[in-house]
Amino acid sequence: MATITVICAGMMGTAITYPAAHNGHTIRLVGSPLDNEIIKHGQKTGEHLNLSKYRKNNPTSGVNTPVLTPDNVTFHYFDEMEECIKGTDLIICGVSSFGMDWFCNNVIPKLSEETPILSISKGMIDDGENKGRLISYPEYMLRFTDKDLKIYAVGGPCTSYELVDKDPTEVTFCGPDMKTLRWLRRLFETDYYHISLSTDVRGVECSVALKNAYALGVALAVGMSYKREGREFEHYNSQAGLFAQATKEMYLLLDVFEGKSVRNIFLGIGDLYVTVFGGRNRRLGILLGQGYTYDASMAKLEGITLEGVVITERTAKAVEQLSELGKLNINDFPLLMHIKEILFENKRINIPWKAFETEYEG
Amino acid sequence: MATITVICAGMMGTAITYPAAHNGHTIRLVGSPLDNEIIKHGQKTGEHLNLSKYRKNNPTSGVNTPVLTPDNVTFHYFDEMEECIKGTDLIICGVSSFGMDWFCNNVIPKLSEETPILSISKGMIDDGENKGRLISYPEYMLRFTDKDLKIYAVGGPCTSYELVDKDPTEVTFCGPDMKTLRWLRRLFETDYYHISLSTDVRGVECSVALKNAYALGVALAVGMSYKREGREFEHYNSQAGLFAQATKEMYLLLDVFEGKSVRNIFLGIGDLYVTVFGGRNRRLGILLGQGYTYDASMAKLEGITLEGVVITERTAKAVEQLSELGKLNINDFPLLMHIKEILFENKRINIPWKAFETEYEG
């Protein structure tokens, strides 16, 4: 049996330990300094505060029963982090995009080459050297250390609250070494959590990062439908049109960022699908689709943090830079550019349907 | 202004005329011999019986208001067919898979080379000559005549009842000649109906035909979730896992059937998305996902006809034949093969999640 230490006890960082705990492994959940409430509550009750809150607001299987962590999961404050990682077989990086720099500066320096790291953070970031070049988070993390850390990552469709509910889930673990990947699969695989393996870190991570931007884009159609109907009623022709355009642009972007498009696009498509139906990016997309500006929408959402906004900003900027360098045709990305306009130029929704049309004579 | 004659006045054959009628063209809706009720009711009231029924059972924008046809649409019995096609600028073939042979035998011989035909039928069929080779319906239709008919077709995500509701829709028209395709676009394009064009008939038609089989496959997860929950509650991790696997298999099949995978997969993806959320294939998929056998499910659905069943049978058979010939690896299609088992060997659902896993070392 292995010992797994998670750093940052958010919903996904916690949920991914459930299949491993299910397999009998020992889990140490270490909160970031922002997670003190979660740790306090968890130590007292065994319940995960945010997963329970989510279930309460979005009743799923348990209908408002608390999300209890399995017996082999313990909760720890951040000041126990160094103690917790001693003798651990695997470290999980559980931060979102917004905690990435914190993790790189405060945790990475404490980690050793002997212990593999599995990251659940989804995103890409400017490589800081080449105009328009984005790299994956595992690549970014390595820049904060001279050590030869082995960083693995999880991609593919999985929402934390549904994993906790044991909804059958199919993800991909990626990283530098197939032998370690197979060991990771043995730790986590259950009859409801299935794992493909890939050594193409850039491809996997790029594919699943892009979906946050585009999920917001597809959800615009939900808001458009709500507005037209005057009630919460969805139409799907428009969602499907945006979904098809989104996957087409994601495919092209995978090539742009050297992510082996054909091999990895299906991961991103699955991840896009699951993200359209859950989470904060959907909520923002619906408000924008109803015609609210970004500022008005964020006021309604009370300043939640949104990974879709971060990845849209970075990707749109990279596309603009690469277009200036003549390396791509910006007209191939009309949906991304419209999402950017809405988010950063406070424009109202006006889907460029005509720009999605193509003519092929072959 | 043009005159357009539709043969077979079903939901889709009728709905596609709405944007053209909106643009001021004259529409003659000719029922097949099975459409007499629709024609009778339409002549009396201007209402389309089946579109109204659908709206009544699935209240959308109009919430149970009748679906009236625009003033420039007239209803005709099949015995007026030859009269109606005289002087018409375009013929629309409005049959489903189940009416294709009827159309080929009873209508195709009456058509002339001067009048282009636009088909809304989605499907592929054995080419009758080469083992495991499927061809598109436009190719199949040409086998029933020595005339040089010009057959065009519509692919991409569009449900009839949402087009009637003017939900923004993005489709693709395909056919032999770009000049005619552009003319067709001018006839039909409105601010809610957007049209891409392609001369790759096989690719477009194959991509959108396959989605009927796979939509049923994705809907299995909905039924699994209903069963686990004991109520109509959906989870999306499992849907997304099946959606990703479906698109991956569709991509491979596009190559198998010479349909230019990269160019056409996105059409099929959009079409898959819209089909998962509406129609009969979803209803069957949900029942099968709940654990009913095919026979038990069909008894509940009272013998409705299902295009997803037809295309699954044909595609699975082709895949098996091509596998025997060593032309593909049947293990690349575990979802299709499981759908086939359920539909034709009366097996109960048992998603082969493990078979979806891949390992990539590159």
XYZ file of C-alpha atoms in Angstrom:
724
model
C 0.000 0.000 0.000
C 1.240 3.486 -0.851
C 1.065 6.805 0.942
C -0.152 9.754 -1.121
C 0.125 13.378 -0.006
C -2.103 15.977 -1.623
C -1.145 19.615 -1.380
C -4.133 21.916 -1.604
C -7.327 20.319 -0.415
C -9.780 21.770 -2.954
C -12.563 19.766 -4.535
C -10.547 18.105 -7.300
C -7.425 17.544 -5.229
C -9.583 15.743 -2.719
C -11.843 13.860 -5.121
C -8.976 12.267 -7.006
C -7.819 10.602 -3.789
C -11.125 8.746 -3.403
C -10.335 5.965 -5.891
C -6.852 5.599 -4.352
C -8.344 5.476 -0.850
C -10.890 2.998 -2.200
C -7.894 0.836 -3.226
C -6.605 0.948 0.341
C -3.859 3.553 0.017
C -3.184 6.098 2.754
C -4.026 9.700 1.891
C -2.742 12.842 3.600
C -4.728 15.898 2.567
C -2.635 19.006 3.245
C -4.461 22.302 2.908
C -2.935 25.378 1.360
C -3.012 28.426 3.646
C -6.384 29.246 1.988
C -7.821 25.854 2.991
C -7.808 26.251 6.778
C -11.596 26.082 7.030
C -11.643 22.853 5.030
C -8.952 21.285 7.218
C -10.552 22.390 10.478
C -13.927 21.028 9.429
C -12.402 17.839 8.015
C -10.435 17.068 11.174
C -13.553 17.536 13.254
C -16.103 15.726 11.094
C -14.349 13.762 8.345
C -16.489 15.733 5.925
C -15.089 17.729 3.002
C -16.634 21.166 3.371
C -16.604 22.299 -0.264
C -17.624 18.978 -1.786
C -20.530 18.865 0.672
C -21.472 22.453 -0.137
C -21.421 21.678 -3.834
C -23.629 18.639 -3.295
C -26.018 20.710 -1.224
C -26.344 23.322 -3.968
C -26.411 20.785 -6.803
C -28.002 17.705 -5.285
C -26.643 14.545 -6.874
C -26.783 10.956 -5.748
C -26.652 11.516 -2.032
C -29.117 14.399 -2.192
C -27.563 16.648 0.359
C -25.840 14.006 2.441
C -22.386 15.141 3.602
C -19.374 14.085 1.519
C -17.338 12.101 3.987
C -13.763 11.180 3.272
C -12.810 7.525 3.558
C -11.147 6.371 6.804
C -7.682 6.247 5.294
C -7.763 9.993 4.519
C -6.394 12.459 7.088
C -6.556 16.281 7.064
C -3.504 18.478 7.749
C -2.770 22.197 7.936
C -0.079 23.632 5.697
C 2.448 23.876 8.526
C 2.519 20.074 8.586
C 3.363 19.898 4.893
C 7.057 19.042 5.286
C 6.236 16.375 7.843
C 3.554 14.918 5.583
C 5.726 14.607 2.502
C 8.344 12.615 4.377
C 8.139 8.986 3.327
C 5.283 9.635 0.944
C 5.233 7.693 -2.325
C 3.453 10.308 -4.385
C 2.727 14.030 -4.138
C -0.429 15.415 -5.726
C -0.455 19.074 -6.698
C -4.065 20.097 -6.155
C -3.979 23.815 -6.931
C -5.969 25.552 -9.654
C -4.371 27.965 -12.132
C -4.632 30.670 -9.497
C -2.468 28.759 -7.032
C 0.160 27.644 -9.519
C 2.750 30.304 -8.733
C 2.185 29.837 -5.016
C 2.815 26.115 -5.439
C 5.914 26.678 -7.561
C 7.417 29.088 -5.059
C 6.426 27.430 -1.796
C 6.174 23.728 -2.464
C 8.346 22.805 -5.455
C 11.596 23.750 -3.624
C 10.695 21.301 -0.849
C 10.157 18.303 -3.124
C 12.683 15.601 -3.892
C 13.651 13.822 -7.069
C 12.676 10.471 -5.584
C 8.990 11.249 -5.238
C 6.887 11.584 -8.370
C 4.403 14.456 -8.527
C 0.940 14.202 -10.069
C -0.619 17.528 -11.009
C -4.335 18.100 -11.463
C -3.940 21.771 -12.446
C -5.175 22.437 -15.935
C -3.723 25.245 -17.959
C -1.037 26.609 -20.181
C 1.185 29.579 -19.692
C 3.462 31.855 -21.669
C 6.897 30.297 -21.897
C 8.373 33.719 -21.162
C 10.893 33.417 -23.955
C 9.199 32.983 -27.309
C 6.428 35.265 -28.459
C 3.169 33.368 -28.734
C 4.505 30.102 -27.315
C 2.509 28.493 -24.532
C 3.765 25.596 -22.446
C 2.022 23.169 -20.121
C 2.017 23.523 -16.344
C 4.292 20.491 -15.773
C 6.859 22.158 -18.025
C 6.369 25.469 -16.211
C 6.775 23.908 -12.767
C 10.176 22.509 -13.672
C 11.463 26.044 -14.188
C 11.276 26.663 -10.450
C 13.883 24.077 -9.577
C 17.226 22.699 -10.683
C 16.230 19.275 -9.452
C 15.203 16.607 -11.893
C 11.633 16.348 -10.559
C 9.316 13.885 -12.277
C 6.020 15.627 -12.902
C 2.955 13.758 -14.126
C -0.478 15.204 -14.793
C -4.129 14.258 -15.166
C -6.238 15.231 -18.183
C -9.569 14.227 -19.598
C -13.166 14.579 -18.542
C -13.739 14.416 -14.802
C -15.666 16.652 -12.454
C -14.748 16.200 -8.821
C -18.272 15.855 -7.444
C -19.173 13.153 -9.943
C -16.000 11.204 -9.227
C -16.967 11.269 -5.574
C -20.348 9.874 -6.662
C -18.517 7.086 -8.518
C -19.910 8.031 -11.893
C -17.841 6.014 -14.404
C -14.951 8.230 -15.447
C -12.267 7.894 -18.130
C -9.166 10.099 -17.803
C -5.582 10.194 -19.065
C -2.459 10.361 -16.947
C 0.557 11.807 -18.741
C 4.191 12.177 -17.815
C 7.784 11.419 -18.709
C 7.967 7.709 -17.972
C 5.629 4.867 -18.959
C 6.730 2.584 -16.128
C 5.760 5.172 -13.519
C 2.535 5.913 -15.401
C 1.575 2.248 -15.132
C 2.338 2.306 -11.410
C 0.135 5.396 -11.044
C -2.662 3.627 -12.873
C -2.427 0.705 -10.463
C -2.745 3.115 -7.523
C -5.838 4.867 -8.820
C -7.729 2.556 -11.134
C -11.072 1.223 -9.885
C -14.180 -0.081 -11.599
C -15.442 3.504 -11.878
C -12.133 5.327 -12.585
C -10.377 4.326 -15.816
C -7.037 5.653 -16.906
C -5.308 5.943 -20.271
C -1.579 6.717 -20.302
C 0.499 9.019 -22.460
C 4.034 10.384 -22.491
C 2.872 13.362 -24.585
C 2.569 15.868 -21.747
C 2.239 18.941 -23.931
C -0.488 17.386 -26.044
C -2.600 16.098 -23.179
C -2.286 19.241 -21.098
C -2.849 21.644 -23.958
C -5.961 19.785 -25.098
C -7.613 19.815 -21.697
C -6.559 23.367 -20.856
C -8.223 24.831 -23.918
C -11.587 23.377 -23.014
C -12.098 25.863 -20.186
C -12.157 28.754 -22.640
C -14.389 26.988 -25.095
C -16.818 25.569 -22.512
C -17.646 29.147 -21.664
C -18.102 29.691 -25.416
C -20.559 26.814 -25.824
C -22.487 27.890 -22.738
C -23.154 31.223 -24.461
C -25.802 29.387 -26.496
C -27.521 28.282 -23.307
C -27.800 31.898 -22.202
C -29.003 32.970 -25.647
C -31.736 30.354 -25.437
C -32.743 31.386 -21.899
C -33.019 34.969 -23.047
C -35.077 34.187 -26.134
C -37.387 31.927 -24.147
C -37.675 34.103 -21.086
C -37.115 31.014 -18.934
C -34.458 28.371 -18.311
C -35.051 26.409 -21.478
C -32.201 25.095 -23.615
C -31.936 24.673 -27.344
C -29.243 22.437 -28.770
C -28.792 23.392 -32.434
C -26.938 26.516 -31.389
C -24.973 24.699 -28.672
C -23.980 22.054 -31.213
C -22.894 24.687 -33.720
C -20.662 26.302 -31.105
C -19.433 22.917 -29.863
C -18.372 21.924 -33.395
C -16.638 25.267 -33.935
C -14.940 24.985 -30.534
C -13.522 21.541 -31.261
C -12.321 22.683 -34.665
C -10.452 25.630 -33.141
C -9.063 23.435 -30.345
C -7.759 21.017 -32.950
C -5.946 23.803 -34.794
C -4.561 25.207 -31.535
C -3.188 21.810 -30.562
C -1.098 21.895 -33.720
C -0.063 25.492 -33.056
C 1.194 24.571 -29.584
C 2.847 21.346 -30.783
C 0.416 19.056 -29.048
C -0.152 16.245 -31.596
C -3.691 17.158 -32.547
C -5.123 13.874 -33.789
C -3.858 11.938 -30.804
C -5.097 14.366 -28.167
C -8.149 16.167 -29.484
C -10.570 13.510 -28.215
C -9.467 14.045 -24.631
C -10.151 17.723 -25.024
C -13.527 17.015 -26.637
C -14.597 14.853 -23.701
C -13.342 17.453 -21.286
C -15.173 20.193 -23.173
C -18.389 18.173 -22.996
C -18.247 17.676 -19.242
C -17.304 21.302 -18.644
C -20.202 22.671 -20.665
C -22.528 20.985 -18.177
C -20.983 21.947 -14.899
C -19.052 24.523 -13.031
C -18.350 28.184 -13.054
C -17.388 28.616 -16.687
C -20.896 27.514 -17.601
C -22.463 29.974 -15.205
C -20.477 32.858 -16.674
C -21.185 31.715 -20.251
C -24.910 31.662 -19.581
C -24.925 35.197 -18.187
C -22.870 36.509 -21.100
C -25.164 34.634 -23.489
C -28.141 36.401 -21.927
C -26.552 39.663 -22.975
C -24.917 40.853 -19.767
C -21.489 42.396 -20.116
C -18.552 40.702 -18.444
C -18.489 43.299 -15.673
C -22.207 42.877 -15.002
C -21.879 39.096 -15.066
C -18.974 39.056 -12.637
C -20.924 41.309 -10.288
C -23.709 38.702 -10.301
C -21.206 35.904 -9.707
C -19.677 37.838 -6.815
C -16.110 37.751 -8.065
C -15.542 34.007 -8.345
C -12.274 32.997 -9.967
C -12.543 31.482 -13.404
C -9.956 29.362 -15.150
C -11.757 29.884 -18.445
C -10.965 33.589 -18.285
C -7.265 32.962 -17.634
C -6.839 30.481 -20.463
C -8.822 32.639 -22.895
C -6.600 35.620 -22.172
C -3.389 33.645 -22.614
C -4.501 31.755 -25.700
C -6.021 34.759 -27.458
C -2.856 36.764 -26.830
C -0.702 33.945 -28.193
C -2.920 33.644 -31.276
C -2.664 37.391 -31.900
C 1.108 37.308 -31.537
C 1.477 34.285 -33.802
C -0.800 35.957 -36.341
C 1.438 39.037 -36.340
C 4.408 36.738 -36.944
C 2.540 35.169 -39.883
C 2.495 31.780 -38.199
C -1.259 31.287 -38.269
C -4.408 32.852 -39.693
C -6.331 34.622 -36.970
C -9.541 34.184 -39.009
C -9.399 30.473 -38.177
C -10.307 31.351 -34.560
C -13.464 33.490 -34.705
C -15.032 31.915 -31.615
C -11.950 32.401 -29.446
C -11.625 35.993 -30.617
C -15.280 36.712 -29.847
C -14.951 35.229 -26.346
C -11.911 37.449 -25.884
C -13.841 40.550 -26.997
C -16.604 39.770 -24.556
C -14.265 39.114 -21.636
C -11.665 41.803 -22.142
C -13.296 44.521 -24.211
C -16.618 44.349 -22.345
C -18.518 43.712 -25.596
C -21.910 42.065 -25.588
C -22.519 38.714 -27.212
C -22.873 38.688 -30.985
C -21.839 35.246 -32.218
C -19.967 35.526 -35.552
C -21.893 32.645 -37.172
C -21.012 33.807 -40.664
C -17.308 33.596 -39.817
C -17.746 29.920 -38.906
C -18.835 29.046 -42.434
C -16.310 27.294 -44.643
C -16.106 26.331 -48.286
C -14.227 23.220 -49.282
C -13.693 22.236 -52.890
C -11.540 19.144 -53.158
C -37.695 33.861 -56.296
C -37.392 30.083 -56.633
C -39.879 27.248 -56.347
C -38.851 24.327 -54.151
C -40.667 21.001 -54.043
C -40.186 18.733 -51.053
C -41.027 15.061 -51.387
C -41.974 13.494 -48.075
C -43.443 15.975 -45.629
C -41.875 14.698 -42.393
C -40.514 16.982 -39.685
C -37.074 17.624 -41.195
C -38.266 17.799 -44.804
C -40.708 20.459 -43.713
C -38.491 22.355 -41.282
C -35.709 22.913 -43.806
C -38.167 24.807 -46.006
C -38.822 27.400 -43.312
C -35.663 29.448 -43.903
C -36.291 29.267 -47.670
C -39.911 30.327 -47.186
C -38.638 33.059 -44.872
C -36.526 34.259 -47.827
C -39.669 34.484 -49.964
C -39.353 31.307 -52.024
C -42.365 29.191 -52.907
C -42.537 25.778 -51.260
C -44.587 22.787 -52.360
C -44.720 20.133 -49.664
C -45.588 16.806 -51.265
C -46.406 14.007 -48.851
C -45.306 10.441 -49.371
C -48.184 7.924 -49.344
C -47.529 7.624 -45.581
C -48.023 11.370 -45.064
C -51.715 11.637 -45.986
C -52.724 12.718 -42.485
C -50.104 15.474 -42.484
C -51.251 16.730 -45.888
C -54.936 16.621 -45.027
C -54.379 18.502 -41.781
C -51.989 20.960 -43.424
C -54.375 21.819 -46.257
C -57.142 22.437 -43.745
C -55.241 24.388 -41.092
C -51.803 25.375 -42.388
C -50.422 23.542 -39.381
C -47.797 20.797 -39.612
C -49.248 17.916 -37.631
C -46.038 16.188 -36.512
C -44.060 19.346 -35.740
C -47.007 20.537 -33.643
C -47.245 17.167 -31.888
C -43.535 17.256 -31.122
C -43.842 20.746 -29.712
C -46.794 19.667 -27.603
C -44.852 16.744 -26.139
C -41.588 18.707 -25.768
C -42.692 22.275 -25.193
C -40.182 24.716 -26.652
C -40.480 28.383 -27.432
C -44.101 28.454 -28.465
C -45.118 26.243 -25.529
C -47.721 24.176 -27.254
C -48.765 26.692 -29.890
C -49.360 25.019 -33.276
C -46.506 24.997 -35.788
C -47.966 26.882 -38.721
C -46.297 26.826 -42.094
C -45.553 30.164 -43.730
C -48.019 31.456 -46.348
C -45.790 30.517 -49.261
C -45.898 26.816 -48.328
C -48.606 24.606 -49.836
C -49.460 20.974 -49.022
C -49.955 18.290 -51.690
C -50.815 14.595 -51.794
C -48.405 12.228 -53.501
C -50.608 11.906 -56.599
C -49.799 15.554 -57.341
C -46.072 14.868 -57.235
C -45.452 14.925 -60.987
C -47.473 18.101 -61.342
C -45.559 19.738 -58.473
C -42.095 19.000 -59.797
C -42.891 20.637 -63.132
C -41.122 23.981 -63.299
C -39.620 23.587 -59.854
C -36.076 24.889 -59.312
C -35.090 22.410 -56.619
C -36.313 19.055 -55.348
C -35.795 18.182 -51.692
C -35.686 14.504 -50.760
C -37.217 14.439 -47.290
C -37.292 10.714 -46.513
C -35.530 9.020 -43.620
C -33.382 5.906 -44.082
C -36.541 3.854 -44.019
C -37.984 5.640 -47.041
C -34.809 5.669 -49.116
C -35.606 2.657 -51.298
C -39.148 3.889 -51.806
C -37.765 7.265 -52.941
C -35.206 5.635 -55.235
C -37.805 3.415 -56.891
C -40.750 5.796 -57.062
C -39.339 9.291 -57.329
C -35.820 9.146 -58.776
C -37.075 7.838 -62.160
C -39.357 10.861 -62.467
C -36.644 13.463 -61.894
C -34.760 15.343 -64.589
C -31.114 16.278 -64.988
C -32.003 19.967 -65.050
C -33.299 20.119 -61.477
C -30.847 19.738 -58.629
C -31.865 17.508 -55.722
C -31.101 18.262 -52.085
C -31.290 15.266 -49.758
C -31.792 15.473 -46.032
C -31.594 11.692 -45.505
C -28.699 10.735 -43.302
C -27.082 7.355 -43.642
C -24.699 5.059 -45.399
C -25.367 1.782 -47.115
C -23.508 -1.235 -48.373
C -22.202 -0.577 -51.837
C -23.354 -4.054 -52.844
C -20.083 -4.821 -54.574
C -17.175 -4.624 -52.166
C -17.180 -6.372 -48.813
C -17.194 -3.863 -45.969
C -17.541 -0.822 -48.215
C -20.237 1.683 -47.318
C -21.289 4.532 -49.552
C -23.332 7.661 -48.914
C -27.004 7.992 -49.834
C -26.361 10.476 -52.660
C -24.032 7.905 -54.220
C -26.622 5.164 -53.653
C -29.458 7.172 -55.208
C -27.545 7.581 -58.444
C -27.572 3.814 -58.906
C -31.289 3.919 -59.592
C -31.003 5.959 -62.741
C -28.920 6.325 -65.890
C -29.531 10.048 -65.861
C -26.826 12.409 -64.718
C -28.795 13.702 -61.725
C -27.119 16.279 -59.531
C -27.627 15.251 -55.923
C -26.727 17.526 -53.023
C -27.142 16.788 -49.324
C -27.367 18.487 -45.935
C -25.179 17.496 -42.982
C -24.306 18.955 -39.626
C -26.179 19.616 -36.421
C -29.818 20.564 -36.873
C -32.975 19.270 -35.262
C -36.129 20.118 -37.153
C -38.118 21.493 -34.226
C -35.325 23.858 -33.195
C -34.882 25.123 -36.744
C -38.610 25.925 -36.749
C -37.986 27.827 -33.502
C -35.195 29.765 -35.263
C -32.489 28.591 -32.906
C -29.203 29.613 -34.579
C -28.084 26.647 -36.652
C -24.875 25.890 -38.574
C -25.019 23.136 -41.202
C -23.068 22.014 -44.257
C -24.453 21.512 -47.750
C -22.409 19.128 -49.891
C -22.579 18.110 -53.517
C -20.791 17.870 -56.829
C -20.608 21.516 -57.845
C -19.557 24.594 -55.876
C -21.490 27.033 -58.046
C -24.764 25.218 -57.349
C -23.827 24.924 -53.673
C -23.482 28.697 -53.468
C -26.868 29.117 -55.152
C -28.383 26.714 -52.627
C -26.850 28.730 -49.818
C -28.441 31.896 -51.177
C -31.834 30.172 -51.207
C -31.656 28.965 -47.615
C -29.345 31.219 -45.616
C -30.968 33.464 -43.017
C -29.720 35.121 -39.870
C -30.517 31.905 -37.951
C -29.557 29.305 -40.587
C -25.881 29.292 -41.589
C -24.416 27.067 -44.251
C -20.907 25.792 -44.958
C -20.243 24.214 -48.347
C -18.257 21.166 -49.381
C -17.763 19.058 -52.479
C -16.691 16.092 -50.310
C -20.032 14.264 -50.293
C -18.718 11.008 -48.901
C -16.944 12.734 -46.031
C -19.832 14.956 -44.980
C -22.450 12.241 -45.258
C -20.399 9.569 -43.561
C -19.567 11.839 -40.646
C -23.163 12.799 -39.951
C -24.536 9.292 -40.553
C -22.314 7.720 -37.915
C -23.589 10.030 -35.218
C -26.949 8.269 -35.028
C -25.272 5.083 -33.820
C -23.029 6.859 -31.383
C -25.686 9.214 -29.985
C -27.479 6.125 -28.799
C -24.135 5.046 -27.285
C -23.625 8.286 -25.355
C -27.231 8.233 -24.137
C -26.491 4.886 -22.466
C -24.714 6.883 -19.750
C -27.865 8.897 -19.142
C -29.791 5.692 -18.524
C -27.022 4.332 -16.291
C -27.229 7.498 -14.213
C -31.045 7.354 -13.992
C -30.820 3.778 -12.816
C -28.158 4.455 -10.188
C -30.035 7.498 -8.902
C -33.494 6.009 -9.039
C -34.715 9.217 -10.680
C -34.155 11.270 -13.832
C -30.813 12.726 -12.796
C -27.878 12.969 -15.189
C -24.170 12.646 -14.546
C -21.732 13.925 -17.121
C -18.374 12.242 -16.433
C -19.670 9.017 -17.922
C -21.421 10.810 -20.800
C -18.191 12.672 -21.553
C -16.158 9.448 -21.473
C -18.523 7.871 -23.986
C -18.671 11.061 -26.060
C -14.861 11.128 -26.332
C -14.723 7.454 -27.255
C -17.529 7.945 -29.791
C -15.760 10.788 -31.550
C -12.507 8.827 -31.619
C -14.211 5.853 -33.268
C -16.085 8.132 -35.691
C -12.779 9.697 -36.692
C -11.254 6.294 -37.438
C -14.368 5.211 -39.355
C -14.233 8.332 -41.496
C -10.798 7.214 -42.658
C -12.013 3.653 -43.179
C -14.839 4.865 -45.424
C -12.609 7.367 -47.270
C -14.280 10.407 -45.804
C -11.347 12.783 -45.097
C -11.416 12.525 -41.330
C -9.791 15.784 -40.245
C -11.940 17.872 -42.540
C -15.253 16.299 -41.624
C -15.076 15.022 -38.060
C -16.200 18.342 -36.558
C -19.488 18.228 -38.448
C -20.097 14.785 -37.035
C -19.125 15.944 -33.549
C -21.647 18.777 -33.669
C -24.265 16.431 -35.027
C -23.499 13.873 -32.320
C -23.901 16.575 -29.664
C -27.320 17.679 -30.862
C -28.522 14.093 -31.276
C -27.515 13.076 -27.761
C -30.001 15.671 -26.496
C -32.985 14.962 -28.634
C -34.932 12.395 -30.505
C -35.590 8.713 -30.522
C -32.032 7.438 -30.411
C -31.672 9.135 -27.032
C -34.864 7.559 -25.740
C -33.684 4.096 -26.736
C -30.175 4.707 -25.347
C -31.612 5.725 -21.981
C -33.743 2.574 -21.701
C -30.807 0.356 -22.677
C -28.615 2.231 -20.204
C -31.135 1.505 -17.474
C -30.534 -2.166 -18.133
C -33.501 -3.114 -20.310
C -32.780 -5.429 -23.209
C -33.352 -4.181 -26.729
C -36.546 -6.190 -27.049
C -37.892 -4.838 -23.768
C -36.908 -1.285 -24.735
C -38.577 -1.485 -28.124
C -41.735 -2.797 -26.488
C -41.738 0.319 -24.305
C -41.137 2.550 -27.320
C -43.980 0.846 -29.187
C -42.022 -0.092 -32.266
C -40.766 3.324 -33.383
C -38.296 3.262 -36.258
C -34.737 4.203 -35.380
C -32.041 5.331 -37.744
C -29.421 4.643 -35.080
C -30.243 0.948 -35.234
C -29.919 0.832 -39.016
C -26.578 2.608 -39.134
C -25.178 0.567 -36.238
C -26.057 -2.671 -38.010
C -24.496 -1.573 -41.291
C -21.382 -0.058 -39.769
C -20.719 -2.907 -37.345
C -21.083 -5.413 -40.148
C -18.687 -3.450 -42.338
C -16.167 -3.207 -39.490
C -16.360 -6.963 -38.916
C -15.878 -7.666 -42.608
C -12.948 -5.269 -42.908
C -11.413 -6.796 -39.788
C -11.627 -10.252 -41.377
C -9.875 -8.823 -44.431
C -7.146 -7.430 -42.180
C -7.994 -3.849 -43.183
C -8.627 -2.548 -39.665
C -8.312 -3.591 -36.044
C -11.730 -4.361 -34.611
C -10.386 -3.583 -31.105
C -10.317 0.083 -32.111
C -14.145 0.087 -32.030
C -15.169 -1.269 -28.620
C -18.099 1.140 -28.208
C -19.603 0.356 -31.606
C -19.213 -3.360 -30.976
C -20.896 -3.085 -27.593
C -23.815 -1.137 -29.065
C -24.097 -3.859 -31.691
C -24.155 -6.597 -29.015
C -26.917 -4.796 -27.158
C -29.021 -4.176 -30.251
C -28.575 -7.424 -32.124
C -27.594 -10.038 -29.563
C -30.057 -8.806 -26.936
C -27.234 -8.353 -24.388
C -27.595 -5.996 -21.453
C -25.433 -2.921 -21.040
C -21.903 -3.495 -19.741
C -19.746 -0.625 -21.006
C -16.241 -1.907 -21.873
C -14.466 0.999 -20.140
C -11.210 -0.924 -19.868
C -11.163 -1.411 -23.643
C -11.298 2.369 -24.094
C -7.983 2.810 -22.315
C -4.945 3.542 -24.456
C -1.228 3.769 -23.881
C 0.827 6.161 -25.949
C 4.582 6.367 -25.716
C 6.002 8.783 -28.233
